[in-house]
């Protein structure tokens, strides 16, 4: 069969799964007075359509910022505005100012689901397909199967099409990586700027992007071509930022207000969306703690070898460490780590699958609250099946397959048990999958003891946290040893 | 087998890299997961039908099963299906006992939905097993290096991921999966020359759902020809002396035993006429509310066109035209105005006549299992074409067995593509709710893209599967769908002529189905002559 038909089938399958998941419930369905993310998105449509642009981020009599006030960058607001325009054409009640608060109906759900579906189809899915087609030194089938597994990643499907969220920022970030891998640095930086302007949380990914581009400029020489490239990139970034912020550039107060909404340092803890705020805030506060180990790894890459596969690795570890060390992070933010992990699925299928399963599992309490238990169970199993069937992950557990060859050589001098390494890894994986399965089952069916009402959510997050720590160590080992290795190789040559 | 898989893996990681038959498990599991995802989708009144049957069989004694009429959805399947519902009801009580109350009409709690949906998904295991057996039969003819281009793999996908079965069983709600499983299993057994098993399975199937009686002629003739007569002459004609009384007795015994087991209790109770009247309700109209794409759809359409033309040129007296015929397509009773009206007997005769040639073909020039399968498909298609009150779902009866043929020969593959695409498209009106619109389109595209590309690559060395006229016909389904589902609801005709999309769909699909039927017939008949000449 030809490549295009296999890819078409993959995409169709992914779309089918997305749409069927979207038939289930969404965040905050029928839960007044605050509802959930679904209502937030609807509310933004209402606000952006009915109010002039100058009032979008300001607290006015028509715009109560305590009720799902806009706290994402301008691109989100524009997107809401666009959706509101279409909503207006279909049914003006959906976005009537004030009157539509908490509006819920079957046709409206259908409309909102369609907007996510379209966004996914136009931005995220093409990026994944193009990325997989660009994978070098792999057969057509490998490309197709990585596309299938990436598109079936349950975490993103459940959060976007179940819980309710738009996959645009991750999609744009993916376009950024894609463009960089084709050496289109300017387009890549534009795409990443769009991602940043869609959600400030993309800052998680900014460090690797920045270092990669900087490293590239350094490599070309700081005086000649490198400098030209650097100015070009800087110019592009400035221009694309300016374009996104144009309507707010009229006066300083506007911009300051938007920034205050995005990074609400001066606000207390009383708002409902605490977790979201803190995760953006923590980027600023915790940066000092995180930066020291991070810069080391990242600069390592930037200086030694600029290799696109490494950028995903570094993105993973960077985002993961942000996720782990910043406090009060929202569960959903793990998606920022998962998407880069998806990109290395075909390189280390075993570990990536494991990580992606754990990351979805870590969102279990949230998904359970949204009534997505059935979709969660089915998509998890389907993803595991897809990975096992297309990568036969259980046969890829040797040190070499896990890209730990240099590390294991290093270790062999001290430890002798290394021979049974694949078996140990495999049984660890099975153990962790069983644990996740049992805990998922218990969360869904067993009522927690009265003295410990939060028993299951806490155990879910602690188990996931342990896993994430383990993965952080693993990814950092890969990066450090890989760069060390390539440096020594360079010396040899 | 294992060596081959190993080679495939070394030759550049294959999608289903795992060895042996594990790809089959992946396919089956994958589609089961998809079925689970379809649980929250819309379900039709058939859901309530089956809930009602659960309640009837659970609460009432056997003697009341075929008399109970609290709900309008009375029990109208043969006794084995009633027993099946009886068995299910004993599991159902642990899910939600309220669904087993007869008076709880249209009861659909979450637990009820879960139970009923899962019962379909679990009983589909029989279907999966049957598909595996069928694949084993097809296996071994063509050894492709690439797993994706093996006939067995393609056949497994075409059957397991069949669009029609997915939407009829898992969205619309019915238990066709395990019934088709029984049928395919009996076909596989016949192909493996385990005739008695095949006959037993088919007899059981008939007492589960009597619609399969449409293909009974093929079974009867094939068993008679290949099992009751044990040898052929050298030129392939029948050797009358080889008739085996033992084999006939065994067959009759099996059929009678199964029938006795099923209908016996009702005969003892003296309820046989009541059961029969429930099973064959001839009170219904010639066509279902939505015309199945068969000969009668074309017949109705011609009648309607003639009426319109006649009225325009004053050839007809407007006062004589029955009112109902103008809104036809919405009412069950349909009166023809220009052409003669059709009686049940007429349809029966038409069906009989249309089946005859295929059966003769099977008798005079038996071609082993393939000939049997072709005859089976032709029987199913012919009765679909001319049957009384045919449902559009009955097209699956032809599509599924034809899948077995399609992976073996290019000619059959071409017919299969036309028949499945039009037949599946004609199922679209089953799902008319907005949330299911993307699902049906996506699944249909998924299946169609797969069937076209896989069969094309399987027969890439032979001439093209479809000619340009057929391709144009199939491509025009796309604008038709766009017009029916998107453009038409926006126009002002929507209120005036609400039946137009259904009419267009069924007439357009009827053309394709009729064409595929004729082509298959021509294919079978001409090949017959050809082989004979060769024999001479």
Short mmCIF file of C-alpha atoms in Angstrom, two decimals, chain A residues 1-2 4-6 8-9 12-13 15-17 19-21 23 106 110 117 139 141-142 145 374-375 378-379 381-382 385 389-392 395, chain B residues 9 13-17 26 29-30 33-34 36-39 41 114 146 148-149 161 434-435 438-439 442-443 445-446 449-450 453-454 456-457:
data_model
loop_
_atom_site.label_atom_id
_atom_site.label_comp_id
_atom_site.label_asym_id
_atom_site.label_seq_id
_atom_site.Cartn_x
_atom_site.Cartn_y
_atom_site.Cartn_z
CA UNK A 1 0.00 0.00 0.00
CA UNK A 2 1.15 3.46 -0.74
CA UNK A 4 -0.39 8.40 1.35
CA UNK A 5 -3.17 5.90 1.82
CA UNK A 6 -1.59 4.55 5.00
CA UNK A 8 -4.82 8.89 5.34
CA UNK A 9 -6.04 5.84 7.20
CA UNK A 12 -8.97 9.06 9.75
CA UNK A 13 -8.54 6.65 12.62
CA UNK A 15 -10.07 11.67 13.90
CA UNK A 16 -12.62 8.96 14.60
CA UNK A 17 -11.18 8.37 18.05
CA UNK A 19 -14.77 12.54 17.71
CA UNK A 20 -16.01 9.55 19.67
CA UNK A 21 -14.19 10.80 22.76
CA UNK A 23 -19.22 12.63 22.65
CA UNK A 106 -26.56 19.69 23.01
CA UNK A 110 -21.59 20.02 19.27
CA UNK A 117 -11.89 19.20 16.16
CA UNK A 139 10.91 2.91 6.52
CA UNK A 141 5.88 1.78 7.87
CA UNK A 142 7.88 3.06 10.78
CA UNK A 145 3.27 3.69 12.88
CA UNK A 374 -14.66 5.00 29.87
CA UNK A 375 -12.79 7.05 27.29
CA UNK A 378 -10.30 2.55 26.24
CA UNK A 379 -7.83 5.05 24.81
CA UNK A 381 -5.50 0.35 26.26
CA UNK A 382 -5.72 1.24 22.59
CA UNK A 385 -1.90 -1.88 21.92
CA UNK A 389 1.87 -3.78 17.82
CA UNK A 390 3.82 -1.21 15.87
CA UNK A 391 7.08 -1.03 17.80
CA UNK A 392 7.07 -4.37 19.62
CA UNK A 395 11.76 -6.56 22.49
CA UNK B 9 11.12 -7.65 10.62
CA UNK B 13 10.45 -2.97 10.73
CA UNK B 14 6.96 -3.97 9.80
CA UNK B 15 3.92 -2.37 11.33
CA UNK B 16 2.72 -5.59 12.79
CA UNK B 17 6.19 -6.69 13.62
CA UNK B 26 -4.15 -6.55 17.42
CA UNK B 29 -8.60 -5.83 19.97
CA UNK B 30 -8.30 -2.54 18.13
CA UNK B 33 -11.72 -0.70 21.60
CA UNK B 34 -13.35 1.33 18.88
CA UNK B 36 -16.24 0.57 23.31
CA UNK B 37 -15.71 4.17 22.29
CA UNK B 38 -18.99 4.05 20.40
CA UNK B 39 -20.95 3.23 23.57
CA UNK B 41 -23.42 7.28 20.67
CA UNK B 114 -23.57 -0.31 29.26
CA UNK B 146 4.76 -7.55 3.42
CA UNK B 148 -0.02 -5.53 4.89
CA UNK B 149 -0.36 -7.09 1.46
CA UNK B 161 -13.56 -3.43 10.57
CA UNK B 434 -25.90 15.49 14.15
CA UNK B 435 -23.24 14.11 16.55
CA UNK B 438 -18.81 12.91 11.56
CA UNK B 439 -18.54 9.37 12.88
CA UNK B 442 -15.05 9.17 9.07
CA UNK B 443 -15.68 5.47 9.46
CA UNK B 445 -13.91 7.01 4.57
CA UNK B 446 -11.68 4.83 6.71
CA UNK B 449 -9.91 4.18 1.60
CA UNK B 450 -8.62 0.98 3.10
CA UNK B 453 -5.99 0.89 -1.55
CA UNK B 454 -5.47 -2.58 -0.14
CA UNK B 456 -5.52 -2.22 -5.47
CA UNK B 457 -2.14 -3.13 -4.08
#
